[in-house]
mmCIF file of C-alpha atoms in Angstrom:
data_model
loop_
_atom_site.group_PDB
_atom_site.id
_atom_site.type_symbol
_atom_site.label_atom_id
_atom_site.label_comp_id
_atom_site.label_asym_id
_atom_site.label_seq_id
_atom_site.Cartn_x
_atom_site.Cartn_y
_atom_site.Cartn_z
ATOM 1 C CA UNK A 283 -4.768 -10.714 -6.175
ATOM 2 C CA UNK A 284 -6.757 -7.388 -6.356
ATOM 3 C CA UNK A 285 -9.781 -6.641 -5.805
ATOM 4 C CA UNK A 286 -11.072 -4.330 -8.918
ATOM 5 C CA UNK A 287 -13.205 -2.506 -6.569
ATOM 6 C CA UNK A 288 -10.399 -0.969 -4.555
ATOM 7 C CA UNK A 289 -8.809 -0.169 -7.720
ATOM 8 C CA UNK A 290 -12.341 1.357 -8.912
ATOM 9 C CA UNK A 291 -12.199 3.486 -5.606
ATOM 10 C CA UNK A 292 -8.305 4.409 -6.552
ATOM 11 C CA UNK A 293 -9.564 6.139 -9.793
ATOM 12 C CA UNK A 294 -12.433 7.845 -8.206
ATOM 13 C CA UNK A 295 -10.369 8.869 -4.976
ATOM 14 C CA UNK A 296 -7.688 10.689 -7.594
ATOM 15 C CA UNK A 297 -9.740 12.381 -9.756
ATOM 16 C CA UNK A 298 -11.634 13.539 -6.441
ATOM 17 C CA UNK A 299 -7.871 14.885 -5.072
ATOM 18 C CA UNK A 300 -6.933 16.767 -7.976
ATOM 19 C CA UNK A 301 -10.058 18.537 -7.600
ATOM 20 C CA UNK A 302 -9.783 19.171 -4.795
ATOM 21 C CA UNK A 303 -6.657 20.941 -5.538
ATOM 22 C CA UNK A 304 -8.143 23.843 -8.159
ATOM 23 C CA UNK A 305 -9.190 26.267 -5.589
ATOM 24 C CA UNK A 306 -11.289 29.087 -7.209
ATOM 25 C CA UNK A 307 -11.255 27.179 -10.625
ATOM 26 C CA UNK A 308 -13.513 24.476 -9.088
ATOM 27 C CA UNK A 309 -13.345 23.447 -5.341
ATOM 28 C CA UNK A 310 -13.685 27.089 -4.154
ATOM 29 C CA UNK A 311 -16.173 28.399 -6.945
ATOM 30 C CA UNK A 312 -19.036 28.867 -5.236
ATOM 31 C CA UNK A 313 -17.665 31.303 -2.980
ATOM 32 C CA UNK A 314 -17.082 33.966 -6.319
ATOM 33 C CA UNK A 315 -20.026 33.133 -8.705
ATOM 34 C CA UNK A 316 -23.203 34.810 -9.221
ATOM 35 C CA UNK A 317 -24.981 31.360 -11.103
ATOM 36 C CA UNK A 318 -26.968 30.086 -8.081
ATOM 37 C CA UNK A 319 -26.883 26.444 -10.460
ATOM 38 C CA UNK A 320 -22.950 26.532 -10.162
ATOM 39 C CA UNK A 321 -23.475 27.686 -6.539
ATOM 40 C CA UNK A 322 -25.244 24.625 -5.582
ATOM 41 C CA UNK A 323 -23.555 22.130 -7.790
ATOM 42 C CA UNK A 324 -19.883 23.462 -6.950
ATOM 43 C CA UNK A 325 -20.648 23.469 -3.364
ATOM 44 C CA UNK A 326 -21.603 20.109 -3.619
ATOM 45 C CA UNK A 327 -18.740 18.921 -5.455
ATOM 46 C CA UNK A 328 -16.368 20.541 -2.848
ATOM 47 C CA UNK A 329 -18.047 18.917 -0.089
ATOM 48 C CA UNK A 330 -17.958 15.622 -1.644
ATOM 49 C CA UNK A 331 -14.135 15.950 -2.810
ATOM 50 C CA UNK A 332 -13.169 15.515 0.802
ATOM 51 C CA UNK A 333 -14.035 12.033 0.428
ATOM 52 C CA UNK A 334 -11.355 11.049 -1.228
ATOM 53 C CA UNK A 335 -8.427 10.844 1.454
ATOM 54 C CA UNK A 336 -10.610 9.096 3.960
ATOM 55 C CA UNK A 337 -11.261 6.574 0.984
ATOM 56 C CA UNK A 338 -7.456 6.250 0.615
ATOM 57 C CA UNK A 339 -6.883 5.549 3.843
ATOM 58 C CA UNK A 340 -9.568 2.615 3.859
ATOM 59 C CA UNK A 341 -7.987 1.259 0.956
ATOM 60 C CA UNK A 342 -4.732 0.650 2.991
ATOM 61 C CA UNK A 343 -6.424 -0.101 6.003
ATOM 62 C CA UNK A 344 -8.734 -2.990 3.733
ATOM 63 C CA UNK A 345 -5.238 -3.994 1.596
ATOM 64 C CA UNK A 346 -2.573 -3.831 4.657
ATOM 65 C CA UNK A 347 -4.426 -4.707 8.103
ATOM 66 C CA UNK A 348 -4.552 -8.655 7.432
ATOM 67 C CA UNK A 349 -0.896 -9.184 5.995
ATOM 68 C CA UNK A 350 1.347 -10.771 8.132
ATOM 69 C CA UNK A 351 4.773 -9.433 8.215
ATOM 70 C CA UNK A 352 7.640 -8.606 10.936
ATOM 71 C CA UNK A 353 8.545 -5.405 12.162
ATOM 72 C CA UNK A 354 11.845 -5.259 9.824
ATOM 73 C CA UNK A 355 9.577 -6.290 6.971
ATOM 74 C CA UNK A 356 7.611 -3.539 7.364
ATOM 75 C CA UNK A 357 10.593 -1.038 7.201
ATOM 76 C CA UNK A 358 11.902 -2.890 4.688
ATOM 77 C CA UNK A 359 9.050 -2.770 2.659
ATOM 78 C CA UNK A 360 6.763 0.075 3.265
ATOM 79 C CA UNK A 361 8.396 2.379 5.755
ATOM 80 C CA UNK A 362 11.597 2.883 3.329
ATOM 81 C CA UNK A 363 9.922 3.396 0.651
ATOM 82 C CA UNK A 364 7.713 6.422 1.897
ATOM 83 C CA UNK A 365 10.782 7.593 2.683
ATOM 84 C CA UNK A 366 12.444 7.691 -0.573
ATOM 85 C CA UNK A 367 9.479 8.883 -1.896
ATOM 86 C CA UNK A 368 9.662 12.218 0.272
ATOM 87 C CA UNK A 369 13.248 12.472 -0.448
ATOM 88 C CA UNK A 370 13.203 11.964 -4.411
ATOM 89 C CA UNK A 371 9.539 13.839 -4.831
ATOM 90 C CA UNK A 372 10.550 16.597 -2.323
ATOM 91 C CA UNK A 373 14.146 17.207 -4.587
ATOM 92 C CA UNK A 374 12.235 16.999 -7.533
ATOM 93 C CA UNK A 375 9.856 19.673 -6.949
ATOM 94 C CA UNK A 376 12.213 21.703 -5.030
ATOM 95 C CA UNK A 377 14.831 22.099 -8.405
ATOM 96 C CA UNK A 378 11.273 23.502 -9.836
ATOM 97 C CA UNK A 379 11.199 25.808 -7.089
ATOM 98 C CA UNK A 380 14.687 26.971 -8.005
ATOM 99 C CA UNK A 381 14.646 26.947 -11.456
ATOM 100 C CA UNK A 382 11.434 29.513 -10.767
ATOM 101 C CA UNK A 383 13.455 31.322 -8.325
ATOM 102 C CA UNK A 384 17.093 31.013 -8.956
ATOM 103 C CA UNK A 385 18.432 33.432 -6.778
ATOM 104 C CA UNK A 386 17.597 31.778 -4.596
ATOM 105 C CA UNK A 387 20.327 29.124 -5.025
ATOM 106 C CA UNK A 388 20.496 25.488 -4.176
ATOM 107 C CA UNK A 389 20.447 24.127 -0.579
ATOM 108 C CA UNK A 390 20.761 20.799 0.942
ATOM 109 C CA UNK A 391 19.959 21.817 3.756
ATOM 110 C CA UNK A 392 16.724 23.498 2.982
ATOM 111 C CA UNK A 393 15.619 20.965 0.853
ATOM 112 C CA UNK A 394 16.195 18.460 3.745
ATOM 113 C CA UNK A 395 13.689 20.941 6.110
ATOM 114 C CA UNK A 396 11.206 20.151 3.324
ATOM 115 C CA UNK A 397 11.603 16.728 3.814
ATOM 116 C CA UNK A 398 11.580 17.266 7.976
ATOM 117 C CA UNK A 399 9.653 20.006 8.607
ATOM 118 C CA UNK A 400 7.637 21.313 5.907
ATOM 119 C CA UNK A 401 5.579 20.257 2.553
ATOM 120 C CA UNK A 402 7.083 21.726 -0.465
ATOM 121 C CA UNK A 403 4.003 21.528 -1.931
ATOM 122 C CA UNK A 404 0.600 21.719 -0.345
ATOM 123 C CA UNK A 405 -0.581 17.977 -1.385
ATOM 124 C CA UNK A 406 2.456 16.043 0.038
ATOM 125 C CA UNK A 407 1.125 16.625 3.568
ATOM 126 C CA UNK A 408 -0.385 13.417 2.879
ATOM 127 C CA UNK A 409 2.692 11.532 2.956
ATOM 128 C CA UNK A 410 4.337 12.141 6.291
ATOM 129 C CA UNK A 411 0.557 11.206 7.505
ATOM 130 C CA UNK A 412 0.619 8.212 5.695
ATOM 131 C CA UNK A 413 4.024 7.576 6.921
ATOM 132 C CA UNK A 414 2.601 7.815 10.689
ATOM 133 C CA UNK A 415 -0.122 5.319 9.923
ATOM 134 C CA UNK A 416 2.821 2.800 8.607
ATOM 135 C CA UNK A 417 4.689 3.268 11.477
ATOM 136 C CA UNK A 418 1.324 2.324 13.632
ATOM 137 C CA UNK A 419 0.684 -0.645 11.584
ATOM 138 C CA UNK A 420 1.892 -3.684 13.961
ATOM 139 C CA UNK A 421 -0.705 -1.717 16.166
ATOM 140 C CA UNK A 422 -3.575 -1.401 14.140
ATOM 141 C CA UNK A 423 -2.884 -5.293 12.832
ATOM 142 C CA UNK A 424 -3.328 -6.352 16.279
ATOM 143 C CA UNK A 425 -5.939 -4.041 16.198
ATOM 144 C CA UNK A 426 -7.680 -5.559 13.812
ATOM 145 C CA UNK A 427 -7.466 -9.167 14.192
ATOM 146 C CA UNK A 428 -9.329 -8.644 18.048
ATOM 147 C CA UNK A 429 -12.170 -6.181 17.073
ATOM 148 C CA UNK A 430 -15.234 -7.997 16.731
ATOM 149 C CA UNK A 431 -18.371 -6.611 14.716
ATOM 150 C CA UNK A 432 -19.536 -5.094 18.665
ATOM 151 C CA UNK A 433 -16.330 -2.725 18.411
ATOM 152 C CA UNK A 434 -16.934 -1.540 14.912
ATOM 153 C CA UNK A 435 -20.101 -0.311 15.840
ATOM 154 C CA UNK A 436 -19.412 1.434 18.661
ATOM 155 C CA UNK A 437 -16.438 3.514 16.962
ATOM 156 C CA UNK A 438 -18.526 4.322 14.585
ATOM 157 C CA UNK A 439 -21.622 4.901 17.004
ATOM 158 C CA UNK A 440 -18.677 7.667 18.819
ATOM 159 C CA UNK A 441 -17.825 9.132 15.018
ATOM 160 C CA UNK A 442 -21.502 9.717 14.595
ATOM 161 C CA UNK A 443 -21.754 11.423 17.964
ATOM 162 C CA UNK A 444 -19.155 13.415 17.554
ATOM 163 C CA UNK A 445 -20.450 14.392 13.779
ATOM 164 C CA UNK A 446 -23.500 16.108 15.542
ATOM 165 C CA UNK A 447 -21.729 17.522 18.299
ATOM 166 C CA UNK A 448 -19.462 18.821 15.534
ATOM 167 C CA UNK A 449 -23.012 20.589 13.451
ATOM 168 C CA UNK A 450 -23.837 21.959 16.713
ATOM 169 C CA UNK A 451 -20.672 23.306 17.270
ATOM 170 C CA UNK A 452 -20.693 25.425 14.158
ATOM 171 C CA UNK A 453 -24.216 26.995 14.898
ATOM 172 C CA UNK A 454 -23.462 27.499 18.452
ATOM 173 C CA UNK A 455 -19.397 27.827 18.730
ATOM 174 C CA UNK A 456 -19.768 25.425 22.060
ATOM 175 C CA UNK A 457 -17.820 21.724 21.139
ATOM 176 C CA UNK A 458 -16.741 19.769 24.415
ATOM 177 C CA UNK A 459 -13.882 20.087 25.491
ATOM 178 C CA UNK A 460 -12.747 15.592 24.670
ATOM 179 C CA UNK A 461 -10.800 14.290 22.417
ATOM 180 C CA UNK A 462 -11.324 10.777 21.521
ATOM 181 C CA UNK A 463 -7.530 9.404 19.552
ATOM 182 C CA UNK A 464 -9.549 6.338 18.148
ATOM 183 C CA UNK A 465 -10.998 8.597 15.765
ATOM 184 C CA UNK A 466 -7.425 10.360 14.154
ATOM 185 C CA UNK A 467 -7.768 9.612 10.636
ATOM 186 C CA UNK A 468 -4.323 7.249 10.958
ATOM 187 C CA UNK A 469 -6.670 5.452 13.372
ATOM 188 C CA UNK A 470 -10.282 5.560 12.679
ATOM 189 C CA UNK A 471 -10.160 5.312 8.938
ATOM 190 C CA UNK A 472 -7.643 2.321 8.214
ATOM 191 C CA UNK A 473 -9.810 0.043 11.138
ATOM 192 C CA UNK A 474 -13.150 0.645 9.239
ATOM 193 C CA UNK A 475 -11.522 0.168 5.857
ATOM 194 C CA UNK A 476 -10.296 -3.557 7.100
ATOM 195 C CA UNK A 477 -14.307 -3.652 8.360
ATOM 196 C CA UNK A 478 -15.425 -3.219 5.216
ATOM 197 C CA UNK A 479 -12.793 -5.442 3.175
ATOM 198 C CA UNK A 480 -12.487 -8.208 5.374
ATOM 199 C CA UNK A 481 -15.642 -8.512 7.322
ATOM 200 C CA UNK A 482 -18.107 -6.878 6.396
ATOM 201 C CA UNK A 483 -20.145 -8.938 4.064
ATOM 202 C CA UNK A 484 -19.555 -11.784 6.483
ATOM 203 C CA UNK A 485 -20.393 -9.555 9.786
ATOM 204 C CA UNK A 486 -24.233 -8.317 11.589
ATOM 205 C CA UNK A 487 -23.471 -4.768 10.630
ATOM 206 C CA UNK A 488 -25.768 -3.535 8.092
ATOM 207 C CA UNK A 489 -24.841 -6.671 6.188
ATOM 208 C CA UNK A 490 -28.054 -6.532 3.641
ATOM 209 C CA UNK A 491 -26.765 -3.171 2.536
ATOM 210 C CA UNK A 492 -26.999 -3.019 -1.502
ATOM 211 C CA UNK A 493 -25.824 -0.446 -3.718
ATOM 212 C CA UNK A 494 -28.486 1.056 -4.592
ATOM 213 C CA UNK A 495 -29.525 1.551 -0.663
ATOM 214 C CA UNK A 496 -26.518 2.805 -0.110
ATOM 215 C CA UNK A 497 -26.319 5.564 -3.716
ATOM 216 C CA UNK A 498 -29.334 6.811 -2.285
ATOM 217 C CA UNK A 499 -28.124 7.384 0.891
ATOM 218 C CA UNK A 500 -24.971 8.852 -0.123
ATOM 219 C CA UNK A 501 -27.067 11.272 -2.481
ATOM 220 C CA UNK A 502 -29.771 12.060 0.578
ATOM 221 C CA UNK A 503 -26.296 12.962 2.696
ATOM 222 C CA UNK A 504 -24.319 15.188 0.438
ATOM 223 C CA UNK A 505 -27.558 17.141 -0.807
ATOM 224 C CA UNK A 506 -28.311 17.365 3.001
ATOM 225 C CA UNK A 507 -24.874 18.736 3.916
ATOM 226 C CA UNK A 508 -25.063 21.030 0.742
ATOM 227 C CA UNK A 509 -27.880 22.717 1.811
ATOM 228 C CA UNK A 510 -26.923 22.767 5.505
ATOM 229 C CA UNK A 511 -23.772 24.082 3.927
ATOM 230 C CA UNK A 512 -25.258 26.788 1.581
ATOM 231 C CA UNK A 513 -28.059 27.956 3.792
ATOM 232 C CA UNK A 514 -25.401 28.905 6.324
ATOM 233 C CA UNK A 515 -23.292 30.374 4.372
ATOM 234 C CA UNK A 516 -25.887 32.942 2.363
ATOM 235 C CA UNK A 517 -27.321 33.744 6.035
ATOM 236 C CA UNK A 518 -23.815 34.326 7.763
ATOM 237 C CA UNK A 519 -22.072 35.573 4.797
ATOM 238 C CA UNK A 520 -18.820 33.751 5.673
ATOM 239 C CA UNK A 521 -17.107 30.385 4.597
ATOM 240 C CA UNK A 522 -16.185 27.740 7.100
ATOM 241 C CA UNK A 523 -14.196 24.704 6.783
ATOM 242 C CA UNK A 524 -16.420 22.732 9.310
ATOM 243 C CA UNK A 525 -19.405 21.768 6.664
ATOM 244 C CA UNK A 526 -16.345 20.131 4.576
ATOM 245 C CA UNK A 527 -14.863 17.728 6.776
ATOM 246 C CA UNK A 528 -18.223 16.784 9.217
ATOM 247 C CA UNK A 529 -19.921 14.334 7.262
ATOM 248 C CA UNK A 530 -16.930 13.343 5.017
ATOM 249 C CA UNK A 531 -16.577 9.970 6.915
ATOM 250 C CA UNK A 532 -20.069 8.609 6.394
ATOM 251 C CA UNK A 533 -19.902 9.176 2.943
ATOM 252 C CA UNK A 534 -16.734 8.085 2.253
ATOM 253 C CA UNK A 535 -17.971 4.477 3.908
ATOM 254 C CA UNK A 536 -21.226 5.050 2.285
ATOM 255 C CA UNK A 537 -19.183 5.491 -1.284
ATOM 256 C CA UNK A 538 -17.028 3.028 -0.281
ATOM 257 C CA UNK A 539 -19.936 -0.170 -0.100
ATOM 258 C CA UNK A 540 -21.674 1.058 -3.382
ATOM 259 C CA UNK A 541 -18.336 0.997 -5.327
ATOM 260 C CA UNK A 542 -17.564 -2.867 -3.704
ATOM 261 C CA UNK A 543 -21.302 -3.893 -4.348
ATOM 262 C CA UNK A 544 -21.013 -2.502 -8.297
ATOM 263 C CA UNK A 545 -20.550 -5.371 -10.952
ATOM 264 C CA UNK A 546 -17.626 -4.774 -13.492
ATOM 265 C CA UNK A 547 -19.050 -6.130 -16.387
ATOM 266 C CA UNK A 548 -16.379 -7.642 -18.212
ATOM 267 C CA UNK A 549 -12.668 -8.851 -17.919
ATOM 268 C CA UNK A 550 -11.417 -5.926 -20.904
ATOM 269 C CA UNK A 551 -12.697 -2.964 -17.972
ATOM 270 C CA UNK A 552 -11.344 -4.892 -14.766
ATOM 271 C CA UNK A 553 -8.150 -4.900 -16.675
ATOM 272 C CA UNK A 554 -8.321 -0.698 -17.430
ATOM 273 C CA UNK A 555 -9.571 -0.254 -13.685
ATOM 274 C CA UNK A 556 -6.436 -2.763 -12.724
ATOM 275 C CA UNK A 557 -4.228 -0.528 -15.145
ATOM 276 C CA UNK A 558 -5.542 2.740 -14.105
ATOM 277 C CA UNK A 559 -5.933 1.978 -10.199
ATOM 278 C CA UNK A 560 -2.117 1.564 -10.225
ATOM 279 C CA UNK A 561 -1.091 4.452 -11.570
ATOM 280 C CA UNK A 562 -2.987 6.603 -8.419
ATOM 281 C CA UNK A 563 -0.282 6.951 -6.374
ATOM 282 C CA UNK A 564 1.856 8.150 -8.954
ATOM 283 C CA UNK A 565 -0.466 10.781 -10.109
ATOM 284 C CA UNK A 566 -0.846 11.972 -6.652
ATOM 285 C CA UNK A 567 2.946 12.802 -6.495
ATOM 286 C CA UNK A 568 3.218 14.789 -9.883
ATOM 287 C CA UNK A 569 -0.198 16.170 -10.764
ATOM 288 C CA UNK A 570 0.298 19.259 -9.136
ATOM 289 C CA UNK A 571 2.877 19.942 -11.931
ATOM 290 C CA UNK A 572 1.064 18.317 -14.794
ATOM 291 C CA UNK A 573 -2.075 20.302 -13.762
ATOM 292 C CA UNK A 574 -0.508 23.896 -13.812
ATOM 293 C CA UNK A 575 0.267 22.458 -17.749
ATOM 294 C CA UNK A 576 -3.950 23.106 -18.455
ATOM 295 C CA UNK A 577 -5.068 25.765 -16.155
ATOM 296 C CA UNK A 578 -5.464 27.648 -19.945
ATOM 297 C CA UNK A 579 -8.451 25.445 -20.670
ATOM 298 C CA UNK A 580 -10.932 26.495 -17.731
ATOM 299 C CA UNK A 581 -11.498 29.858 -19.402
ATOM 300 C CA UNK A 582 -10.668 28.677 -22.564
ATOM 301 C CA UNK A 583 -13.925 26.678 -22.467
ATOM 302 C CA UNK A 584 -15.858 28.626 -20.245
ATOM 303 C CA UNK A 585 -17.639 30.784 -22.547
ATOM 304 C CA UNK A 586 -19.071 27.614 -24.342
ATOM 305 C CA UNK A 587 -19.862 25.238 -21.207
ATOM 306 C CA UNK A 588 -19.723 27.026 -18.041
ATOM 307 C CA UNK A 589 -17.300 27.394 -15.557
ATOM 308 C CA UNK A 590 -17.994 24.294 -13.599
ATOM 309 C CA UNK A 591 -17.746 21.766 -16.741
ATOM 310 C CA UNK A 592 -14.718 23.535 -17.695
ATOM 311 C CA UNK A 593 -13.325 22.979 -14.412
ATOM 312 C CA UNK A 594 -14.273 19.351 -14.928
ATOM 313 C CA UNK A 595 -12.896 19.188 -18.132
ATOM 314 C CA UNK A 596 -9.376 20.525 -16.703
ATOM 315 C CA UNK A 597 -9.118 17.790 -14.116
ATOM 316 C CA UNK A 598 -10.489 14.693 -16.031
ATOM 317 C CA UNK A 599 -7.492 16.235 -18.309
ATOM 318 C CA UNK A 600 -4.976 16.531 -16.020
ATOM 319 C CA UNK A 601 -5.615 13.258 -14.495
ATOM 320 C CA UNK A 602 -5.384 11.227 -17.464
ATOM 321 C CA UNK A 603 -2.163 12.464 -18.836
ATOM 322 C CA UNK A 604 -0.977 12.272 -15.239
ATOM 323 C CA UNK A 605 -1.612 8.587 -14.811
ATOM 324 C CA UNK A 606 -0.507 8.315 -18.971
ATOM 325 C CA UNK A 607 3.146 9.559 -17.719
ATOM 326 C CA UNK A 608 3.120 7.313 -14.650
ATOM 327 C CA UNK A 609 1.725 4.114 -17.071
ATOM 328 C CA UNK A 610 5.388 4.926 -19.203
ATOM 329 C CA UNK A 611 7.226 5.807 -16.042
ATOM 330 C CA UNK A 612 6.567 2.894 -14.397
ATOM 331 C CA UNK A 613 7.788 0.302 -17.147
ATOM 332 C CA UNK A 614 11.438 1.332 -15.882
ATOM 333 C CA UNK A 615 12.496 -0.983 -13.486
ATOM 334 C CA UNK A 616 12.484 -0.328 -9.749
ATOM 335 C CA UNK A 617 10.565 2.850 -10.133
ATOM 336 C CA UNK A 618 7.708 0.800 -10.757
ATOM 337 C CA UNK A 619 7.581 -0.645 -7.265
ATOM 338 C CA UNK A 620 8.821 2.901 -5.600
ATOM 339 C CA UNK A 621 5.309 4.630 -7.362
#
């Protein structure tokens, strides 16, 4: 049965990807825009969109850790279709490519590097890393079922010490020289997403955590990280990727136990949640094409609402008539259980 709260985090995490993915029209504003408001509100949102693939992860670590199913099951099941998901998506967009380009003429052979090698679009890196964390899966099930709440804490006691050695490291340039594998995001993320599905209202760790609690605490983070971020960025007068990525775990988890400890409430919205939650996946394979439909409305409604709620307006777009082709798409049969 699902949970409406993972799909609730589905909806969020998408909305947060395709944001992610509008570069000076939104995630990268700040860098170009002489409104010190937008500044400081589209630095935050950038900082906060990186959220959403440790979020994703969690989900599959909370939804897949605790089945039980054999190796060949898993191939069967979850392995193969990953894979014909890179091969169909990957030949779809690449006949856009040529019909852009076409003299450059067809190739099986290069559209099988994209598969291999490459990403023939930025976004689908996602999948050959989600495809590494299926094939790890009898690992991280084992994994799972052992850790008691003692091991939790202390990989997440290492993340957090390696989230200030990482702040340090950008004001100094000095980062030991260690790398610790347990926290790889096909590692770290899945494990604490099981935590938080499985055990964690039933665990010691920070079990009295409410939403509220943890909304505040998720606020006090990203405004801290925005000004950390900001601040650094006026002084040095250059844009780092480090400020993104640093903090992203601990408010993903901290997003993560407001959404599960938020009442839906009643059965007509846990049904639109269920509907929409669904449709994620699909909307992450073909919103990069849907969204290049309404780049025309960011300075179409500029001039009347800013730049940032234009931006806003473009993806809240783009995602709905994204998951509106997926809802259709997936009444045919068998593509509805490939996205």
């Amino acid at each position: 049965m699902k949970k409406s709260y993972i799909e609730l985090l589905r909806v969020i995490a998408i909305i947060l990807v395709v944001f992610n993915h509008t570069r000076s029209l939104g995630y990268s504003l700040y860098t170009n825009t002489n409104s010190q408001i937008t500044y400081w509100i589209s630095l935050a949102a950038s900082l906060f969109c990186k959220v959403a693939v440790p979020v994703f992860f969690m989900i599959s670590g909370g939804v897949l850790l605790g089945k039980k199913e054999s190796i060949t099951q898993l191939y069967q099941k979850r392995v193969l279709r990953i894979i014909l998901v890179i091969l169909i998506f990957t030949f779809l967009q690449y006949l856009r490519i040529v019909r852009v380009h076409p003299d450059e003429g067809f190739s099986i052979l290069k559209w099988l590097d994209y598969c291999m090698n490459g990403n023939i679009i930025e976004p689908y890196w996602y999948l050959k890393v989600y495809l590494a964390m299926l094939i790890c899966l009898p690992f991280l099930r084992f994994l799972a079922a052992e850790m008691e709440d003692t091991h939790y804490i202390y990989l997440l006691s290492i993340k957090f010490i390696f989230m200030i050695l990482s702040l340090v490291s950008i004001y100094t340039g000095k980062m030991p020289n260690l790398s610790v594998p347990f926290l790889d995001d096909v590692l770290f993320y899945p494990l604490i997403g099981y935590y938080l599905v499985n055990k964690f209202d039933q665990g010691k760790l920070v079990v009295k955590l409410n939403r509220r609690i943890c909304s505040i605490a998720l606020a006090f983070l990203l405004i801290l990280i925005t000004f950390l971020a900001g601040t650094y960025y006026k002084t040095n007068d250059q844009y780092i990727d480090g400020f993104h990525t640093v903090s992203a775990w601990l408010m993903a988890i901290l997003l993560f136990i407001s959404v599960k400890r938020t009442h839906i409430p009643s059965a007509f919205w846990v049904k639109v949640i269920g509907v929409l939650g669904s449709c994620t996946f699909g909307v992450y394979l073909i919103e990069d094409v849907v969204r290049n439909q309404f780049v025309f409305l960011v300075p179409m409604l500029s001039n009347y609402i800013g730049d940032f709620s234009a931006c806003l307006v473009f993806v809240l777009v783009s995602v709905f008539v994204s998951m509106l082709a997926i809802y259709i798409v997936k009444k045919i049969p068998y593509i509805n259980k490939l996205i």
